[in-house]
C-alpha atoms as a printed R data frame, in Angstrom:
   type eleno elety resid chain resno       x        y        z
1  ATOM     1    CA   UNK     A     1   2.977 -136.560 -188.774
2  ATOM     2    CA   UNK     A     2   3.386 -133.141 -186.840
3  ATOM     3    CA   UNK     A     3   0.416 -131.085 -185.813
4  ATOM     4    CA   UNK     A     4   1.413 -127.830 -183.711
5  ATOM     5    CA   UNK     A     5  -0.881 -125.738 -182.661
6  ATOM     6    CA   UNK     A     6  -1.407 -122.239 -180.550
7  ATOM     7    CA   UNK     A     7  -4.344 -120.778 -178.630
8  ATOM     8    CA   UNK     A     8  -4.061 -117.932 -179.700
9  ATOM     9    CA   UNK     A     9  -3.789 -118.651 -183.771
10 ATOM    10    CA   UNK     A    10  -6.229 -116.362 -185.199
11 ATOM    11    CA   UNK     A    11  -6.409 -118.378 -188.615
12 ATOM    12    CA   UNK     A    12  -6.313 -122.213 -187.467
13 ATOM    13    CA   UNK     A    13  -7.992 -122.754 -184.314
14 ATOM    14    CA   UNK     A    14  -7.391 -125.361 -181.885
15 ATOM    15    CA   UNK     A    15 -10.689 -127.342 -182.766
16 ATOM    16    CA   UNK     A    16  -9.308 -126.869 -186.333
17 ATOM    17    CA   UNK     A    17  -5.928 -128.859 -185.204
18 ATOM    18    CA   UNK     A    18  -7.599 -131.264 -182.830
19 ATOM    19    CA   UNK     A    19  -9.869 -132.480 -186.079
20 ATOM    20    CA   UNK     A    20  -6.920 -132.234 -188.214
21 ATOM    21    CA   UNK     A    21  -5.193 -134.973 -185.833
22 ATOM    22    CA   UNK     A    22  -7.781 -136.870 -185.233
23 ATOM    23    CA   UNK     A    23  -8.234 -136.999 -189.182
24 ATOM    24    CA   UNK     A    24  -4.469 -137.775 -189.720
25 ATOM    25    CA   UNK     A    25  -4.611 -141.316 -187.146
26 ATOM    26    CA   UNK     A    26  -1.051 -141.952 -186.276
27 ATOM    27    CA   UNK     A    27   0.025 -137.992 -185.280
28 ATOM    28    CA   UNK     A    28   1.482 -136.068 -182.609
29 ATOM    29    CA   UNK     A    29   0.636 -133.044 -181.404
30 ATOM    30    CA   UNK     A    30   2.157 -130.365 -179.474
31 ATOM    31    CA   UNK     A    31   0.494 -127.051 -178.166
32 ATOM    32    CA   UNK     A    32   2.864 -124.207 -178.015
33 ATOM    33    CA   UNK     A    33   2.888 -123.346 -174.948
34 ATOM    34    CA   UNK     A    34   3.275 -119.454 -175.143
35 ATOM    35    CA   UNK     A    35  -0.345 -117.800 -174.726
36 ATOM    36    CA   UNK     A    36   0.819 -114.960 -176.635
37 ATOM    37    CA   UNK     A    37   1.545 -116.835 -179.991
38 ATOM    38    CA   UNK     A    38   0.194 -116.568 -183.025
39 ATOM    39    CA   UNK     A    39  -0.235 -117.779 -186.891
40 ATOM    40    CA   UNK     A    40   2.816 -115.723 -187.690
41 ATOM    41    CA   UNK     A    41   4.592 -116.009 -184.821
42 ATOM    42    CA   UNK     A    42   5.138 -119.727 -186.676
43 ATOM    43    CA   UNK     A    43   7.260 -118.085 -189.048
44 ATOM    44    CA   UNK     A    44   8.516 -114.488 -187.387
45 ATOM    45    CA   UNK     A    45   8.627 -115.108 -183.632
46 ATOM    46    CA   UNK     A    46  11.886 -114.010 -181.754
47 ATOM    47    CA   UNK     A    47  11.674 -118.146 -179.968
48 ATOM    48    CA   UNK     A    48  10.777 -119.548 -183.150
49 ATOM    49    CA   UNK     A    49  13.513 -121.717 -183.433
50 ATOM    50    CA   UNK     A    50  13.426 -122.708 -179.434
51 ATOM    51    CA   UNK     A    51   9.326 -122.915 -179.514
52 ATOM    52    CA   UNK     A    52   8.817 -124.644 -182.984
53 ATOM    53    CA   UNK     A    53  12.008 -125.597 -185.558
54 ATOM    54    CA   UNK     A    54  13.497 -127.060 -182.316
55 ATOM    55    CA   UNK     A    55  10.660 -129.297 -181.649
56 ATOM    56    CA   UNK     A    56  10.116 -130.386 -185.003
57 ATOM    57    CA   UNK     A    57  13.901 -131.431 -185.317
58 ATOM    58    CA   UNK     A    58  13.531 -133.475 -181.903
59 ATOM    59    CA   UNK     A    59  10.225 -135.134 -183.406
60 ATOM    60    CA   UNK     A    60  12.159 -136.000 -186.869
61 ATOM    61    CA   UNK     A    61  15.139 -137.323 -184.632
């Protein structure tokens, strides 16, 4: 399991994603590491490939 999380994600916070991980045992978890970045920017960001898809490929591989 996945978590990725953002400071600055207005709708999951990172308390929400450090509970959700602890919750989920055996996870990873990766902040993004852009201050800027947001719920949305998940799905719409310019570097959403480089700053999210890209790092969930390298986890799967």
């Amino acid at each position: 399991t996945l978590v990725l999380y953002a400071q600055n994600d207005w709708l999951v916070t990172p308390e929400d994603s450090t509970r959700a991980f602890r919750e989920l045992g055996n996870a990873t978890s990766i902040q993004i590491a852009l201050d800027a970045f947001s719920h949305m920017d998940f799905q719409y960001a310019a570097d959403v490939k480089k700053e999210v898809y890209d790092q969930c490929i390298d986890f799967l591989v």
